[in-house]
Short mmCIF file of C-alpha atoms in Angstrom, two decimals:
data_model
loop_
_atom_site.label_atom_id
_atom_site.label_comp_id
_atom_site.label_asym_id
_atom_site.label_seq_id
_atom_site.Cartn_x
_atom_site.Cartn_y
_atom_site.Cartn_z
CA MET A 1 -5.79 32.29 153.05
CA LYS A 2 -3.03 30.93 150.82
CA ASN A 3 -0.02 33.07 150.06
CA LYS A 4 -0.13 34.56 146.60
CA ILE A 5 2.27 32.93 144.14
CA GLU A 6 4.79 35.45 142.83
CA PRO A 7 6.53 33.92 139.81
CA GLN A 8 10.17 34.79 139.31
CA VAL A 9 13.02 33.16 137.39
CA THR A 10 16.72 33.52 138.11
CA LEU A 11 19.36 32.16 135.75
CA VAL A 12 22.40 31.18 137.77
CA GLY A 13 25.80 30.34 136.32
CA ALA A 14 27.04 27.22 138.11
CA GLY A 15 30.69 27.77 137.20
CA PRO A 16 33.15 25.38 135.55
CA GLY A 17 32.63 22.33 137.78
CA ASP A 18 34.21 22.88 141.18
CA SER A 19 31.33 23.60 143.55
CA ASP A 20 33.45 26.18 145.39
CA LEU A 21 33.52 28.29 142.22
CA LEU A 22 29.82 29.17 142.47
CA THR A 23 29.42 32.88 143.20
CA ILE A 24 28.06 34.10 146.53
CA LYS A 25 25.16 35.71 144.68
CA GLY A 26 24.41 32.38 143.00
CA ALA A 27 24.32 30.63 146.38
CA LYS A 28 21.94 33.28 147.74
CA ALA A 29 19.60 32.78 144.78
CA LEU A 30 19.57 29.01 145.30
CA ALA A 31 18.75 29.51 148.97
CA GLU A 32 15.54 31.29 147.96
CA ALA A 33 14.46 28.81 145.28
CA LYS A 34 11.18 26.96 145.27
CA VAL A 35 12.26 24.95 142.23
CA VAL A 36 15.72 24.28 140.74
CA LEU A 37 16.13 23.13 137.15
CA TYR A 38 19.73 22.03 136.70
CA ASP A 39 22.02 20.95 133.87
CA ALA A 40 24.37 18.00 133.45
CA LEU A 41 27.38 20.33 133.73
CA ALA A 42 26.18 21.84 137.01
CA ASN A 43 27.79 20.14 140.00
CA ASP A 44 25.14 18.22 141.98
CA GLU A 45 26.74 19.48 145.19
CA LEU A 46 25.30 22.90 144.42
CA LEU A 47 21.80 21.59 145.08
CA SER A 48 22.66 21.57 148.79
CA TYR A 49 22.42 25.38 148.71
CA ALA A 50 18.71 25.10 147.89
CA PRO A 51 16.12 24.43 150.61
CA LYS A 52 15.52 20.72 151.25
CA LYS A 53 11.85 21.11 150.36
CA ALA A 54 12.64 22.79 147.03
CA LEU A 55 11.77 20.75 143.95
CA LYS A 56 14.88 19.70 142.01
CA ILE A 57 14.46 18.76 138.33
CA PHE A 58 17.30 17.45 136.15
CA VAL A 59 17.06 18.84 132.62
CA GLY A 60 20.57 18.05 131.48
CA LYS A 61 21.80 17.21 128.01
CA ARG A 62 24.58 14.88 127.01
CA LYS A 63 25.62 13.82 123.53
CA GLY A 64 22.87 11.56 122.24
CA CYS A 65 20.83 11.80 125.45
CA HIS A 66 18.53 14.68 126.32
CA ALA A 67 16.29 14.57 129.38
CA TYR A 68 14.16 17.31 127.78
CA THR A 69 14.22 19.26 124.55
CA GLN A 70 14.98 22.98 124.79
CA ASP A 71 11.32 23.82 124.11
CA GLU A 72 10.28 21.51 126.95
CA ILE A 73 12.81 23.12 129.28
CA ASN A 74 11.49 26.57 128.43
CA GLN A 75 7.95 25.47 129.23
CA LEU A 76 9.02 23.74 132.45
CA ILE A 77 10.58 26.96 133.68
CA VAL A 78 7.38 28.91 133.05
CA ASP A 79 5.02 26.24 134.41
CA ASN A 80 6.98 25.86 137.64
CA ALA A 81 7.30 29.61 138.13
CA LEU A 82 3.54 30.05 137.78
CA THR A 83 2.86 27.09 140.09
CA TYR A 84 5.49 27.47 142.81
CA GLY A 85 7.04 30.94 142.54
CA HIS A 86 10.81 31.39 142.40
CA VAL A 87 12.53 29.11 139.88
CA VAL A 88 16.33 28.95 139.69
CA ARG A 89 17.65 27.74 136.37
CA LEU A 90 21.13 26.42 137.18
CA LYS A 91 23.36 26.29 134.12
CA GLY A 92 26.98 25.15 133.81
CA GLY A 93 29.64 27.85 133.41
CA ASP A 94 28.08 31.18 132.55
CA PRO A 95 24.47 30.99 131.31
CA PHE A 96 25.15 33.24 128.30
CA ILE A 97 28.33 31.56 127.01
CA PHE A 98 26.94 28.94 124.59
CA GLY A 99 24.34 28.17 127.24
CA ARG A 100 21.11 29.26 125.51
CA GLY A 101 20.34 31.38 128.54
CA SER A 102 19.13 34.29 126.45
CA GLU A 103 16.57 32.06 124.73
CA GLU A 104 15.21 30.92 128.08
CA ILE A 105 15.03 34.48 129.41
CA GLU A 106 13.19 35.69 126.29
CA PHE A 107 10.65 32.86 126.54
CA VAL A 108 10.00 33.46 130.24
CA GLU A 109 9.64 37.22 129.78
CA SER A 110 7.04 36.67 127.05
CA PHE A 111 4.76 35.49 129.87
CA GLY A 112 5.40 38.65 131.88
CA ILE A 113 7.46 36.80 134.49
CA PRO A 114 10.29 38.83 136.10
CA THR A 115 13.76 37.47 135.34
CA PHE A 116 17.21 37.93 136.80
CA VAL A 117 20.65 36.71 135.74
CA VAL A 118 23.53 35.78 138.03
CA PRO A 119 26.69 35.52 135.90
CA GLY A 120 28.86 32.45 136.34
CA ILE A 121 32.57 31.77 136.00
CA SER A 122 32.97 30.52 132.44
CA SER A 123 34.86 27.28 131.88
CA SER A 124 36.49 28.94 128.88
CA ILE A 125 38.70 31.03 131.17
CA ALA A 126 38.57 29.19 134.51
CA VAL A 127 39.60 25.73 133.28
CA PRO A 128 42.80 26.92 131.53
CA ALA A 129 43.58 29.14 134.53
CA SER A 130 43.25 26.16 136.87
CA GLN A 131 46.10 24.55 134.91
CA GLY A 132 48.26 27.67 135.06
CA ILE A 133 47.57 28.59 131.44
CA SER A 134 47.35 32.35 131.04
CA LEU A 135 45.25 32.96 127.93
CA THR A 136 46.67 36.44 127.43
CA LYS A 137 50.15 36.22 128.91
CA ARG A 138 52.03 39.42 128.26
CA GLY A 139 54.48 39.15 125.41
CA ILE A 140 52.92 35.94 124.08
CA SER A 141 49.21 36.51 123.42
CA GLU A 142 47.36 39.76 122.83
CA SER A 143 43.87 38.23 122.54
CA PHE A 144 41.88 35.04 122.77
CA TRP A 145 38.96 33.57 120.86
CA VAL A 146 36.25 31.48 122.50
CA ILE A 147 34.51 29.38 119.88
CA THR A 148 31.91 26.64 119.93
CA GLY A 149 33.19 23.49 118.32
CA THR A 150 29.71 22.36 117.35
CA THR A 151 27.09 24.77 115.99
CA SER A 152 23.32 24.32 116.11
CA ALA A 153 23.65 22.67 112.70
CA ARG A 154 26.04 20.13 114.32
CA LYS A 155 28.94 21.42 112.23
CA LEU A 156 32.27 22.93 113.18
CA SER A 157 32.09 26.70 113.47
CA THR A 158 33.58 28.50 110.47
CA ASP A 159 35.22 30.86 112.95
CA VAL A 160 37.78 28.14 113.76
CA ALA A 161 39.31 28.53 110.29
CA LEU A 162 39.58 32.29 110.84
CA ALA A 163 41.08 31.81 114.29
CA ALA A 164 43.67 29.43 112.87
CA GLN A 165 44.95 32.30 110.71
CA SER A 166 45.44 34.58 113.71
CA THR A 167 48.09 34.73 116.43
CA ALA A 168 45.43 34.64 119.16
CA THR A 169 44.98 31.94 121.78
CA VAL A 170 42.03 29.80 120.73
CA VAL A 171 39.67 28.17 123.24
CA ILE A 172 37.17 25.71 121.78
CA LEU A 173 34.19 24.43 123.74
CA MET A 174 32.23 21.34 122.72
CA GLY A 175 34.84 20.50 120.12
CA MET A 176 36.10 17.01 120.93
CA SER A 177 33.99 15.32 118.25
CA LYS A 178 35.46 17.76 115.72
CA LEU A 179 39.10 17.45 116.81
CA ALA A 180 40.30 15.96 113.51
CA GLU A 181 38.72 18.85 111.59
CA ILE A 182 40.25 21.39 113.96
CA VAL A 183 43.70 19.84 113.57
CA ALA A 184 43.37 19.87 109.77
CA LEU A 185 42.51 23.58 109.74
CA PHE A 186 45.58 24.51 111.79
CA GLN A 187 47.82 22.23 109.75
CA LYS A 188 46.54 23.95 106.62
CA GLU A 189 47.95 27.18 108.07
CA SER A 190 51.32 25.44 108.72
CA LYS A 191 50.77 25.51 112.47
CA GLY A 192 51.46 21.87 113.27
CA GLU A 193 53.91 22.82 116.04
CA ILE A 194 51.47 25.05 117.91
CA PRO A 195 50.97 23.72 121.48
CA VAL A 196 47.57 22.32 122.47
CA ALA A 197 46.02 21.45 125.83
CA ILE A 198 42.89 19.38 126.26
CA ILE A 199 41.37 19.54 129.72
CA GLN A 200 38.56 17.10 130.50
CA ASN A 201 36.22 17.65 133.46
CA GLY A 202 38.19 20.75 134.40
CA THR A 203 38.33 21.87 138.07
CA THR A 204 36.70 18.61 139.26
CA PRO A 205 38.24 15.52 140.93
CA GLU A 206 37.81 13.70 137.59
CA GLU A 207 40.01 16.19 135.75
CA LYS A 208 42.36 14.79 133.08
CA VAL A 209 44.80 16.78 130.98
CA GLY A 210 46.57 16.06 127.72
CA ILE A 211 49.23 18.36 126.28
CA GLY A 212 50.73 18.12 122.82
CA THR A 213 50.93 20.00 119.55
CA ILE A 214 48.53 20.25 116.64
CA ASN A 215 50.46 17.37 115.05
CA THR A 216 50.43 15.12 118.14
CA ILE A 217 47.27 15.96 120.07
CA GLN A 218 45.07 13.28 118.48
CA ARG A 219 47.54 10.62 119.61
CA VAL A 220 47.64 12.12 123.10
CA VAL A 221 43.83 11.99 123.24
CA ALA A 222 43.73 8.35 122.11
CA GLU A 223 46.48 7.19 124.48
CA ASN A 224 44.88 8.86 127.50
CA ASN A 225 41.22 8.21 126.68
CA LEU A 226 40.33 11.88 126.78
CA SER A 227 36.75 12.72 125.87
CA SER A 228 33.92 15.19 126.45
CA PRO A 229 33.26 17.35 128.34
CA ALA A 230 36.57 19.01 127.61
CA ILE A 231 38.12 22.36 126.76
CA ILE A 232 40.58 22.63 123.88
CA VAL A 233 43.22 25.36 124.25
CA ILE A 234 45.45 26.15 121.26
CA GLY A 235 48.29 28.64 121.40
CA GLU A 236 51.82 29.47 122.48
CA VAL A 237 50.59 30.14 126.03
CA VAL A 238 50.15 26.37 126.40
CA GLY A 239 53.77 25.76 125.41
CA ASP A 240 54.90 28.37 127.90
CA ASN A 241 53.39 26.14 130.57
CA LYS A 242 55.56 23.05 129.83
CA LYS A 243 57.51 23.53 133.06
CA ARG A 244 54.44 22.30 134.95
CA VAL A 245 54.40 18.91 133.18
CA GLY A 246 57.08 17.36 135.38
CA PHE A 247 55.32 18.60 138.50
CA TYR A 248 52.09 16.83 137.63
CA LYS A 249 53.87 13.59 136.76
CA GLU A 250 55.59 13.66 140.14
CA LEU A 251 52.29 14.45 141.86
CA LYS A 252 50.90 11.03 140.80
CA SER A 253 47.41 12.09 141.79
CA ASN A 254 44.73 9.43 141.34
CA HIS A 255 42.44 11.91 139.65
CA LYS A 256 44.76 13.86 137.39
CA VAL A 257 46.54 12.57 134.29
CA LEU A 258 48.85 14.81 132.35
CA ALA A 259 50.56 13.52 129.23
CA TYR A 260 52.85 15.46 126.95
CA GLY A 261 52.95 14.37 123.31
CA LYS A 262 56.18 14.99 121.36
CA GLU A 263 56.94 14.34 117.74
#
C-alpha cells in the first residue's frame, strides 16, 4: 500500500546571498523537502541541504527573463504539493520583503494545503551591515526606509520622493534601472552631498561596492560597471563609514571592488 501524500508548503527565506546566512530552521525545512522551487537570488549551494532525491525546480526571474510567470509558479507549488507532498519554496532574502510570498501563501491556502513560513535575513539590512554600515547608528539616523525601486507598474515608487524629504536612511531594492530618477529626486531636495553606497551581489564572492554622493554616484556606477542585483543605501550613515574605504583598497581582493567618488 502506497503512503498517503500529505501536501504541505513551506516558504523559506534564503537570506541575502551568502549560503551561511540561511537560518537553521530553513535548513531543517529543506532537509524534509520532496520538492524545492528556488529563485534566482537564492544561492544554489542551499540546494545541498535538500535530499538528493528531492526534485529541484528553478523558477527564478531576472530582468527581461522569467523562467515562469507568477501565476505559473503559484500553480507549480500547488501541483507539486498535491503530487509529492512537502514543497519548499526557497526565496531570496525574506519571502515577505518584496518577495510576493504572501500571494503564494494565499493561493496555496485556497486549495486547503497547510502552509508555513520560515523568515529569512533580508538583504535590506544584512547587505549594508556586511559593509559595516549601521542603518540606525546612534546620533546619526533615527529610522530607515526600505523601498522598492520598481513597482508592479514598472515605475519608481512615489515613496522615494517622500523619503528624500526626510532625515532617514533610505535603502532601495531593485532600483538600479531607476538610479537617475532617484538622484534627481534627492537633488531636488538640495541633498546632492548626501553619501550613497551601492552594493552589488552583497555577501557573495562576486560582491562589488561603489561609494559616492548623490551628485557623484552615477559616475561611480559607470566607472565600476555596477549593476543589478544591488542595494542602494542613501544617508549620512554611509559617510560615517568612509574610514573603511582605505582598508578595502589595501585588501586588493579579487572579488571586491570599492570605489569612492568625490566631486
